[in-house]
Short mmCIF file of C-alpha atoms in Angstrom, two decimals:
data_model
loop_
_atom_site.label_atom_id
_atom_site.label_comp_id
_atom_site.label_asym_id
_atom_site.label_seq_id
_atom_site.Cartn_x
_atom_site.Cartn_y
_atom_site.Cartn_z
CA CYS A 1034 -16.47 -6.25 29.92
CA ALA A 1035 -13.79 -3.90 28.62
CA CYS A 1036 -11.04 -6.51 28.56
CA ALA A 1037 -13.13 -9.46 27.42
CA ALA A 1038 -14.69 -7.42 24.60
CA MET A 1039 -11.54 -7.60 22.53
CA ALA A 1040 -11.36 -11.39 22.51
CA ALA A 1041 -12.89 -11.93 19.08
CA ALA A 1042 -10.60 -9.55 17.22
CA ALA A 1043 -7.78 -10.41 19.59
CA GLU A 1044 -7.58 -13.94 18.17
CA CYS A 1045 -6.26 -12.54 14.89
CA VAL A 1046 -3.59 -10.32 16.47
CA GLY A 1047 -0.18 -11.19 15.07
CA GLN A 1048 -1.66 -13.06 12.10
CA VAL A 1049 -1.94 -12.13 8.47
CA VAL A 1050 -5.25 -10.48 7.53
CA LEU A 1051 -6.50 -9.79 4.01
CA PRO A 1052 -8.80 -7.03 2.70
CA GLY A 1053 -12.39 -8.07 3.08
CA ASP A 1054 -11.83 -9.84 6.43
CA VAL A 1055 -14.21 -8.58 9.09
CA LEU A 1056 -12.92 -8.55 12.64
CA LEU A 1057 -15.77 -9.08 15.02
CA LEU A 1058 -16.14 -7.04 18.13
CA PRO A 1059 -18.78 -8.35 20.52
CA ALA A 1060 -21.92 -6.24 20.65
CA HIS A 1061 -22.05 -3.84 23.56
CA PRO A 1062 -25.16 -3.56 25.69
CA ASP A 1063 -25.46 0.09 24.65
CA GLU A 1064 -25.79 0.04 20.85
CA ASP A 1065 -24.94 3.68 20.31
CA ALA A 1066 -21.16 3.64 20.03
CA GLU A 1067 -20.67 7.39 20.23
CA ARG A 1068 -22.40 8.31 23.49
CA LEU A 1069 -20.30 8.45 26.64
CA ARG A 1070 -21.57 6.66 29.68
CA LEU A 1071 -22.53 9.15 32.33
CA SER A 1072 -23.81 6.81 35.01
CA SER A 1073 -21.66 4.30 36.83
CA GLY A 1074 -22.90 0.77 36.68
CA ALA A 1075 -21.55 -1.88 34.36
CA ALA A 1076 -17.89 -1.71 33.31
CA PRO A 1077 -17.08 1.46 31.35
CA ARG A 1078 -17.30 1.19 27.60
CA ALA A 1079 -14.06 0.50 25.77
CA ARG A 1080 -13.28 3.14 23.18
CA LEU A 1081 -11.53 1.44 20.35
CA LEU A 1082 -9.03 3.20 18.11
CA CYS A 1083 -9.18 2.09 14.49
CA GLY A 1084 -5.70 2.51 12.97
CA PRO A 1085 -4.25 2.33 9.45
CA GLY A 1086 -5.58 -0.50 7.34
CA LEU A 1087 -8.89 -0.77 9.20
CA ARG A 1088 -12.28 0.83 8.76
CA ARG A 1089 -15.41 0.53 10.85
CA CYS A 1090 -18.37 -1.40 9.51
CA GLU A 1091 -21.60 -2.59 11.10
CA ALA A 1092 -20.26 -5.90 12.35
CA GLY A 1093 -16.93 -4.62 13.59
CA LEU A 1094 -13.72 -3.69 11.79
CA LEU A 1095 -13.21 -4.19 8.05
CA VAL A 1096 -9.63 -4.87 6.96
CA THR A 1097 -8.63 -2.79 3.92
CA LYS A 1098 -4.92 -3.64 3.56
CA CYS A 1099 -3.11 -6.94 3.83
CA GLY A 1100 -0.61 -7.33 6.64
CA LEU A 1101 -0.14 -8.40 10.24
CA LEU A 1102 -2.78 -7.31 12.71
CA ARG A 1103 -1.34 -5.50 15.70
CA HIS A 1104 -2.90 -4.43 18.97
CA ARG A 1105 -1.76 -2.09 21.66
CA GLN A 1106 -3.46 -1.98 25.01
CA ALA A 1107 -3.81 1.63 26.11
CA GLY A 1108 -2.28 2.39 29.49
CA GLY A 1109 -4.34 2.97 32.60
CA GLY A 1110 -6.66 1.01 34.84
CA ALA A 1111 -10.03 -0.60 34.31
CA ALA A 1112 -11.51 2.66 33.09
CA ALA A 1113 -9.06 2.84 30.19
CA ALA A 1114 -9.92 2.95 26.50
CA GLY A 1115 -9.98 -0.42 24.76
CA GLY A 1116 -6.67 0.16 23.01
CA ALA A 1117 -5.81 0.41 19.34
CA TYR A 1118 -5.85 -2.06 16.45
CA TRP A 1119 -3.97 -1.51 13.22
CA VAL A 1120 -2.59 -3.46 10.27
CA ASP A 1121 1.19 -3.53 9.83
CA SER A 1122 1.54 -3.54 6.06
CA GLN A 1123 4.53 -3.16 3.75
CA GLN A 1124 4.21 -0.70 0.94
CA LYS A 1125 6.44 1.65 -1.02
CA ARG A 1126 4.00 4.42 -1.89
CA TYR A 1127 3.69 7.18 0.71
CA VAL A 1128 0.39 8.86 1.61
CA PRO A 1129 0.84 12.12 3.60
CA VAL A 1130 -0.25 11.96 7.22
CA LYS A 1131 -0.42 14.92 9.59
CA GLY A 1132 2.55 15.08 11.93
CA ASP A 1133 4.85 12.84 9.89
CA HIS A 1134 8.45 14.00 9.47
CA VAL A 1135 9.46 13.68 5.82
CA ILE A 1136 12.24 14.64 3.44
CA GLY A 1137 10.99 16.79 0.57
CA ILE A 1138 12.75 17.89 -2.61
CA VAL A 1139 12.18 21.51 -3.65
CA THR A 1140 10.78 21.65 -7.19
CA ALA A 1141 9.47 25.17 -7.61
CA LYS A 1142 8.92 28.50 -5.93
CA ALA A 1143 5.50 30.09 -6.33
CA GLY A 1144 5.43 33.52 -4.72
CA ASP A 1145 5.97 33.02 -1.01
CA LEU A 1146 5.60 29.27 -1.16
CA PHE A 1147 7.99 26.49 -2.02
CA LYS A 1148 6.61 23.43 -3.78
CA LEU A 1149 8.08 20.19 -2.47
CA ASP A 1150 7.95 16.71 -3.90
CA VAL A 1151 7.27 14.33 -0.99
CA GLY A 1152 6.48 11.21 -3.00
CA GLY A 1153 2.72 11.43 -2.58
CA SER A 1154 0.00 12.08 -5.12
CA GLU A 1155 0.33 15.87 -4.76
CA GLN A 1156 3.20 18.26 -4.14
CA ALA A 1157 3.33 19.81 -0.68
CA SER A 1158 3.62 23.52 -0.04
CA LEU A 1159 6.02 25.16 2.42
CA SER A 1160 5.88 28.83 3.36
CA TYR A 1161 9.20 30.66 3.61
CA LEU A 1162 8.17 31.95 7.05
CA ALA A 1163 7.90 28.41 8.43
CA PHE A 1164 11.59 28.22 9.33
CA GLU A 1165 13.12 29.06 12.68
CA GLY A 1166 14.08 32.72 12.85
CA ALA A 1167 12.64 33.54 9.43
CA THR A 1168 11.10 36.98 8.90
CA LYS A 1169 10.10 38.85 5.81
CA ARG A 1170 13.53 40.46 5.72
CA ASN A 1171 15.48 37.38 6.80
CA ARG A 1172 14.49 34.76 4.24
CA PRO A 1173 15.78 31.18 4.37
CA ASN A 1174 18.47 30.34 1.86
CA VAL A 1175 16.71 27.74 -0.24
CA GLN A 1176 17.96 27.09 -3.77
CA VAL A 1177 15.00 26.31 -5.95
CA VAL A 1178 15.98 23.17 -7.79
CA GLY A 1179 16.94 20.09 -5.83
CA ASP A 1180 17.39 21.31 -2.25
CA LEU A 1181 16.37 18.84 0.46
CA ILE A 1182 14.14 19.92 3.30
CA TYR A 1183 13.30 17.93 6.43
CA GLY A 1184 9.98 19.03 7.84
CA GLN A 1185 6.67 17.82 9.19
CA PHE A 1186 3.15 17.97 7.86
CA LEU A 1187 0.88 20.61 9.31
CA VAL A 1188 -2.06 19.79 7.06
CA ALA A 1189 -2.42 16.41 5.38
CA ASN A 1190 -5.78 14.97 4.45
CA LYS A 1191 -7.29 13.55 1.31
CA ASP A 1192 -9.19 16.70 0.38
CA MET A 1193 -6.53 19.40 0.66
CA GLU A 1194 -3.05 20.04 -0.65
CA PRO A 1195 -0.51 18.97 1.99
CA GLU A 1196 1.31 21.75 3.85
CA MET A 1197 4.67 21.38 5.53
CA VAL A 1198 6.47 23.41 8.16
CA CYS A 1199 10.02 23.30 9.49
CA ILE A 1200 9.22 24.47 13.01
CA ASP A 1201 7.32 22.70 15.75
CA SER A 1202 4.43 24.16 17.72
CA SER A 1203 6.71 26.16 20.02
CA GLY A 1204 8.56 27.82 17.14
CA ARG A 1205 11.83 25.88 17.47
CA SER A 1206 13.25 23.97 14.56
CA SER A 1207 14.09 20.77 16.54
CA GLY A 1208 16.26 19.31 13.82
CA MET A 1209 14.09 20.32 10.87
CA GLY A 1210 15.06 22.65 8.04
CA ILE A 1211 17.31 22.58 5.00
CA ILE A 1212 19.53 19.52 4.81
CA GLY A 1213 23.17 20.39 4.21
CA GLN A 1214 25.42 19.86 1.23
CA ASP A 1215 26.76 16.52 -0.02
CA GLY A 1216 25.36 13.29 1.28
CA PHE A 1217 23.23 10.80 -0.62
CA LEU A 1218 19.44 10.52 -0.85
CA PHE A 1219 17.76 7.21 -1.68
CA LYS A 1220 14.38 5.56 -1.33
CA VAL A 1221 13.39 2.44 0.60
CA SER A 1222 10.09 0.87 1.57
CA LEU A 1223 8.02 2.39 4.36
CA GLY A 1224 8.29 -0.75 6.47
CA LEU A 1225 12.08 -0.46 6.63
CA ILE A 1226 11.83 3.17 7.77
CA ARG A 1227 9.50 2.17 10.60
CA LYS A 1228 11.94 -0.57 11.61
CA LEU A 1229 14.85 1.91 11.61
CA LEU A 1230 12.88 4.42 13.66
CA ALA A 1231 12.09 1.90 16.39
CA PRO A 1232 13.94 2.64 19.63
CA LYS A 1233 17.32 0.84 19.97
CA CYS A 1234 17.31 -0.31 16.35
CA ALA A 1235 19.97 -2.99 15.90
CA ILE A 1236 20.80 -1.94 12.33
CA ILE A 1237 21.67 1.64 13.28
CA GLN A 1238 23.72 0.52 16.28
CA GLU A 1239 25.73 -1.95 14.22
CA LEU A 1240 26.31 0.61 11.47
CA SER A 1241 27.47 3.27 13.91
CA GLU A 1242 30.20 0.90 15.09
CA LEU A 1243 31.45 0.76 11.52
CA TYR A 1244 31.89 4.43 10.54
CA PRO A 1245 30.58 7.71 11.94
CA PHE A 1246 27.82 9.10 9.73
CA GLU A 1247 24.86 11.48 9.65
CA LEU A 1248 21.45 10.04 8.92
CA VAL A 1249 18.07 11.63 8.22
CA LEU A 1250 15.04 9.31 7.95
CA GLY A 1251 11.89 10.56 6.25
CA MET A 1252 8.61 8.74 6.83
CA ASN A 1253 8.02 8.97 3.08
CA GLY A 1254 10.62 6.29 2.50
CA ARG A 1255 13.55 8.64 1.84
CA ILE A 1256 16.87 8.35 3.66
CA TRP A 1257 19.73 10.86 3.50
CA VAL A 1258 23.19 9.65 4.52
CA LYS A 1259 26.49 11.47 4.81
CA ALA A 1260 29.78 9.96 5.96
CA LYS A 1261 33.36 11.25 5.84
CA THR A 1262 34.20 9.95 2.37
CA VAL A 1263 32.09 9.12 -0.66
CA GLN A 1264 33.09 5.46 -0.44
CA GLN A 1265 31.92 5.14 3.16
CA THR A 1266 28.65 6.87 2.26
CA LEU A 1267 28.00 4.44 -0.56
CA ILE A 1268 28.79 1.44 1.63
CA ILE A 1269 26.24 2.60 4.20
CA VAL A 1270 23.67 3.22 1.45
CA ASN A 1271 24.14 -0.30 0.08
CA ILE A 1272 23.79 -1.88 3.50
CA LEU A 1273 20.62 0.06 4.33
CA GLU A 1274 19.07 -0.85 0.99
CA ALA A 1275 19.97 -4.50 1.43
CA CYS A 1276 18.63 -4.58 5.00
CA GLU A 1277 15.13 -5.04 3.65
CA TYR A 1278 15.90 -8.51 2.40
CA MET A 1279 18.67 -9.64 4.71
CA THR A 1280 18.12 -11.48 7.95
CA ALA A 1281 19.98 -10.37 11.07
CA GLU A 1282 22.71 -13.03 10.66
CA GLN A 1283 23.38 -12.11 7.05
CA ARG A 1284 23.67 -8.45 8.05
CA LYS A 1285 26.13 -9.26 10.85
CA GLN A 1286 28.21 -11.29 8.40
CA ALA A 1287 28.26 -8.47 5.85
CA LEU A 1288 29.27 -5.91 8.47
CA ALA A 1289 31.95 -8.20 9.89
CA LYS A 1290 33.43 -8.59 6.42
CA LEU A 1291 33.46 -4.82 5.94
CA SER A 1292 35.04 -3.97 9.26
CA GLY A 1293 37.56 -6.79 8.81
CA ASN A 1294 39.24 -5.40 5.69
CA PRO B 490 4.61 -6.45 -9.65
CA SER B 491 3.22 -9.92 -9.05
CA ARG B 492 3.10 -12.96 -11.30
CA PRO B 493 0.74 -15.91 -10.60
CA PRO B 494 1.45 -19.33 -12.11
CA ALA B 495 -1.50 -20.74 -14.07
CA GLY B 496 -0.15 -23.52 -16.24
CA ALA B 497 1.41 -22.02 -19.33
CA THR B 498 -0.34 -18.65 -18.99
CA SER B 499 1.49 -15.87 -17.17
CA VAL B 500 0.84 -12.16 -16.83
CA LEU B 501 3.08 -9.56 -15.17
CA ALA B 502 1.17 -6.85 -13.30
CA GLY B 503 2.45 -3.53 -11.98
CA LEU B 504 0.45 -1.03 -9.99
CA TYR B 505 1.38 2.65 -9.63
CA GLY B 506 -0.46 4.93 -7.27
CA PRO B 507 -2.02 6.87 -5.75
CA ALA B 508 -0.04 9.27 -7.93
CA GLU B 509 -0.41 12.67 -9.60
CA VAL B 510 -3.14 12.87 -12.21
CA LYS B 511 -3.26 15.01 -15.36
CA GLY B 512 -5.87 17.77 -15.22
CA SER B 513 -8.65 16.38 -17.39
CA ARG B 514 -8.67 12.92 -15.83
CA GLU B 515 -8.98 14.23 -12.29
CA LEU B 516 -12.09 13.14 -10.37
CA PRO B 517 -13.09 15.34 -7.42
CA ASP B 518 -14.35 12.63 -5.11
CA ARG B 519 -12.41 9.45 -5.90
CA ALA B 520 -9.29 8.06 -7.50
CA ALA B 521 -9.15 7.72 -11.29
CA LEU B 522 -8.37 4.08 -12.05
CA GLU B 523 -6.77 3.14 -15.35
CA VAL B 524 -5.88 -0.30 -16.66
CA LEU B 525 -3.42 -0.91 -19.51
CA LEU B 526 -3.20 -4.40 -20.99
CA ARG B 527 -0.31 -5.13 -23.31
CA PRO B 528 -0.42 -8.30 -25.44
CA LYS B 529 2.61 -10.49 -25.91
CA VAL B 530 3.11 -9.46 -29.55
CA GLY B 531 1.74 -6.59 -31.53
CA LEU B 532 0.00 -3.42 -30.48
CA PRO B 533 -3.02 -3.44 -28.17
CA GLY B 534 -6.20 -3.82 -30.20
CA VAL B 535 -9.93 -3.83 -29.61
CA MET B 536 -9.90 -7.09 -27.62
CA GLU B 537 -7.34 -5.59 -25.21
CA ARG B 538 -9.44 -2.45 -24.84
CA SER B 539 -12.57 -4.41 -23.99
CA ARG B 540 -10.63 -6.51 -21.48
CA GLU B 541 -9.19 -3.34 -19.96
CA GLN B 542 -12.71 -2.02 -19.41
CA LEU B 543 -13.79 -5.27 -17.76
CA LEU B 544 -10.74 -5.24 -15.46
CA ARG B 545 -11.30 -1.57 -14.69
CA GLY B 546 -14.91 -2.16 -13.70
CA THR B 547 -13.90 -5.04 -11.44
CA CYS B 548 -11.11 -3.08 -9.76
CA GLU B 549 -13.33 -0.03 -9.22
CA ALA B 550 -15.82 -2.21 -7.39
CA VAL B 551 -13.26 -3.17 -4.73
CA VAL B 552 -10.88 -0.22 -4.51
CA LEU B 553 -11.85 2.38 -1.88
CA GLY B 554 -11.26 5.27 -4.26
CA GLY B 555 -12.94 7.76 -1.96
CA LEU B 556 -9.87 7.71 0.28
CA HIS B 557 -7.66 9.15 -2.48
CA PRO B 558 -9.60 11.79 -4.41
CA ARG B 559 -7.89 13.66 -7.24
CA SER B 560 -5.25 10.99 -7.67
CA ALA B 561 -4.57 8.34 -10.29
CA ILE B 562 -4.10 4.61 -9.83
CA THR B 563 -2.61 2.92 -12.89
CA LEU B 564 -2.50 -0.84 -13.39
CA VAL B 565 -0.29 -2.14 -16.19
CA LEU B 566 -0.59 -5.79 -17.27
CA GLN B 567 1.90 -7.41 -19.64
CA VAL B 568 1.04 -10.81 -21.12
CA LEU B 569 4.14 -12.99 -20.96
CA SER B 570 2.64 -16.21 -22.32
CA ASP B 571 -0.86 -17.36 -23.21
CA GLY B 572 -1.80 -21.00 -22.69
CA GLY B 573 -5.53 -20.48 -22.16
CA SER B 574 -7.73 -18.76 -19.52
CA LEU B 575 -5.96 -15.45 -20.16
CA LEU B 576 -8.69 -13.17 -18.83
CA SER B 577 -8.95 -14.94 -15.47
CA CYS B 578 -5.14 -14.90 -15.22
CA CYS B 579 -5.24 -11.11 -15.79
CA LEU B 580 -7.90 -10.78 -13.08
CA ASN B 581 -5.82 -12.73 -10.56
CA ALA B 582 -2.68 -10.77 -11.41
CA ALA B 583 -4.59 -7.50 -11.02
CA CYS B 584 -5.86 -8.51 -7.59
CA LEU B 585 -2.42 -9.58 -6.39
CA ALA B 586 -0.94 -6.29 -7.62
CA LEU B 587 -3.61 -4.35 -5.72
CA LEU B 588 -2.93 -6.44 -2.63
CA ASP B 589 0.84 -5.97 -2.83
CA SER B 590 0.75 -2.23 -3.35
CA GLY B 591 -1.21 -1.23 -0.26
CA VAL B 592 -4.12 0.49 -2.03
CA PRO B 593 -7.11 0.23 0.35
CA LEU B 594 -9.56 -2.47 -0.77
CA SER B 595 -12.98 -3.45 0.53
CA ALA B 596 -12.63 -7.05 -0.70
CA LEU B 597 -10.50 -9.23 -2.95
CA PHE B 598 -11.51 -10.78 -6.26
CA CYS B 599 -10.39 -13.66 -8.44
CA GLY B 600 -11.02 -14.78 -12.00
CA VAL B 601 -12.22 -18.25 -13.04
CA THR B 602 -12.75 -19.44 -16.62
CA CYS B 603 -15.19 -22.25 -17.45
CA ALA B 604 -15.26 -24.08 -20.76
CA LEU B 605 -18.55 -25.75 -21.67
CA GLY B 606 -18.08 -28.89 -23.73
CA ALA B 607 -20.44 -30.07 -26.44
CA ASP B 608 -21.99 -32.61 -24.04
CA GLY B 609 -22.44 -30.10 -21.20
CA THR B 610 -19.32 -30.96 -19.18
CA VAL B 611 -17.69 -28.04 -17.39
CA ILE B 612 -13.90 -27.68 -17.44
CA LEU B 613 -12.36 -25.05 -15.17
CA ASP B 614 -9.30 -23.01 -16.31
CA PRO B 615 -9.13 -24.62 -19.75
CA THR B 616 -6.02 -24.71 -21.90
CA THR B 617 -6.01 -23.15 -25.37
CA ARG B 618 -6.82 -26.54 -26.91
CA GLN B 619 -9.77 -27.09 -24.57
CA GLU B 620 -11.01 -23.56 -25.25
CA GLN B 621 -11.01 -24.18 -28.99
CA ASP B 622 -12.98 -27.43 -28.60
CA ALA B 623 -15.52 -25.91 -26.23
CA ARG B 624 -19.02 -24.80 -27.17
CA ALA B 625 -18.89 -21.79 -24.86
CA ILE B 626 -16.28 -20.11 -22.64
CA LEU B 627 -17.41 -18.12 -19.61
CA THR B 628 -15.15 -16.03 -17.37
CA PHE B 629 -16.35 -14.79 -13.99
CA ALA B 630 -14.77 -12.34 -11.55
CA ILE B 631 -15.83 -13.42 -8.05
CA ASP B 632 -15.42 -11.27 -4.94
CA SER B 633 -14.17 -12.58 -1.62
CA ALA B 634 -16.78 -11.06 0.69
CA GLU B 635 -19.92 -12.92 -0.41
CA ARG B 636 -18.71 -14.77 -3.54
CA LYS B 637 -20.78 -12.39 -5.67
CA VAL B 638 -20.09 -11.89 -9.37
CA LEU B 639 -18.23 -8.65 -10.12
CA ALA B 640 -17.86 -9.24 -13.84
CA ALA B 641 -18.83 -11.88 -16.38
CA SER B 642 -17.69 -12.37 -19.93
CA SER B 643 -18.92 -15.07 -22.26
CA LYS B 644 -18.07 -16.34 -25.72
CA GLY B 645 -20.23 -18.90 -27.53
CA SER B 646 -23.74 -20.06 -26.76
CA CYS B 647 -25.11 -21.79 -23.69
CA SER B 648 -28.40 -22.07 -21.86
CA VAL B 649 -29.24 -20.20 -18.68
CA GLU B 650 -29.07 -23.41 -16.59
CA GLU B 651 -25.63 -24.22 -17.95
CA MET B 652 -24.45 -20.72 -17.12
CA GLN B 653 -25.75 -21.11 -13.54
CA GLN B 654 -23.93 -24.44 -13.33
CA CYS B 655 -20.67 -22.82 -14.48
CA LEU B 656 -21.17 -19.99 -12.02
CA ALA B 657 -21.63 -22.41 -9.12
CA ALA B 658 -18.48 -24.29 -10.12
CA ALA B 659 -16.58 -21.02 -10.38
CA GLN B 660 -17.70 -19.90 -6.93
CA ARG B 661 -16.43 -23.16 -5.45
CA ALA B 662 -13.12 -22.81 -7.28
CA ALA B 663 -12.78 -19.25 -6.00
CA ASP B 664 -12.16 -20.62 -2.50
CA THR B 665 -8.97 -22.32 -3.70
CA ILE B 666 -7.72 -19.13 -5.29
CA PHE B 667 -8.41 -17.04 -2.18
CA GLY B 668 -6.57 -19.66 -0.14
CA PHE B 669 -3.62 -19.21 -2.51
CA TYR B 670 -3.70 -15.43 -1.99
CA ARG B 671 -3.61 -15.92 1.77
CA ASP B 672 -0.60 -18.26 1.46
CA CYS B 673 1.22 -15.75 -0.75
CA VAL B 674 0.71 -12.98 1.79
CA ARG B 675 1.72 -15.26 4.68
CA ARG B 676 4.96 -16.12 2.91
CA LYS B 677 5.67 -12.44 2.23
CA TYR B 678 5.20 -11.44 5.88
CA SER B 679 6.96 -14.47 7.31
CA LYS B 680 10.31 -13.17 6.02
CA SER B 681 10.31 -10.00 8.12
#
């Protein structure tokens, strides 16, 4: 029952869905979706994860954003959860999500907090103690206007102001903190960031054969690049920006031309 | 921004949001939606304001504003050329802009204009000439979930039966427009 139950929504996986489409999930024998089955008997209920772009409604899942429907089967045996559905959509506007690593721009200092612009509808707050090795005496060296910070969201929901930290749960910075001097910050769409963050991304591998460079990717669509010279930095910036619209062959041609001369 | 072709009428739509909202316009439980309609020439007047309110009401019915409280969603429409059926063109442009931007929606909508001739014939998406010759012009905003009417605007006089007739024709025409939306989105995602 657990595997066959996804057949109705599974037909749309990989296809374009529009807001207002309802993805049907077959009715389960036990109508109460929240109660866990305690007795063995029929196949265990599949717990379905409803990802971005989908909301639950009576008949099944209501699509709220246009995009490609994706599905991931959760690992495990027959007793596993039913997996996750989500809509892969392209957008430029970022909405803060807990746990996302983003690049923020410091705009103000209010007492013990820094106010960061993360590209969302509200500014995020960052406490000066949320850096590795920071104490009340040993404050982080953050210039107020224009400094770049790479951190993750501790609190991010629609009702509260987002809060960022630059340490992970064990107190180590793991790459987060103030981003160094020089370099170039620019904005791309969120879909390109997700593509670049995928493991073994072809774009990053091809670019690293060209020049050595430092790269910071923020889930809010911001990329920071630094190479040895300003010219190399700008070339990498132009290629990354153009990657959104280029196919793989066009990109290989552009890179071949650059490494040729 | 998205631009739908509708004969000689074209409207450019841009959607910004969810973004920061100025203090007085902030709503505690949902997003504050604002529509700005700019005519091709001249300053926006009363007709633009009334159309903005109609568009705003239609958009509020489909946007899931509760997911973005205390934020602002701004829709700006610029009329590039007017060859008739302007209001339904604005409605279609608004829906495509909402679709393109990733704002969560519960359904889509489209706009259809019907011109009622002197002898009772119904012309869909009339040109300016046909609109001038018509006895009545009715514009409907139709939603994609159950083909219900989200907004209706009428100019001229017609009987109730004629209005029902126009509404039925508009609901049938809405299917073509929703098919067009689906093709647009397919083309956009086929490139990646």
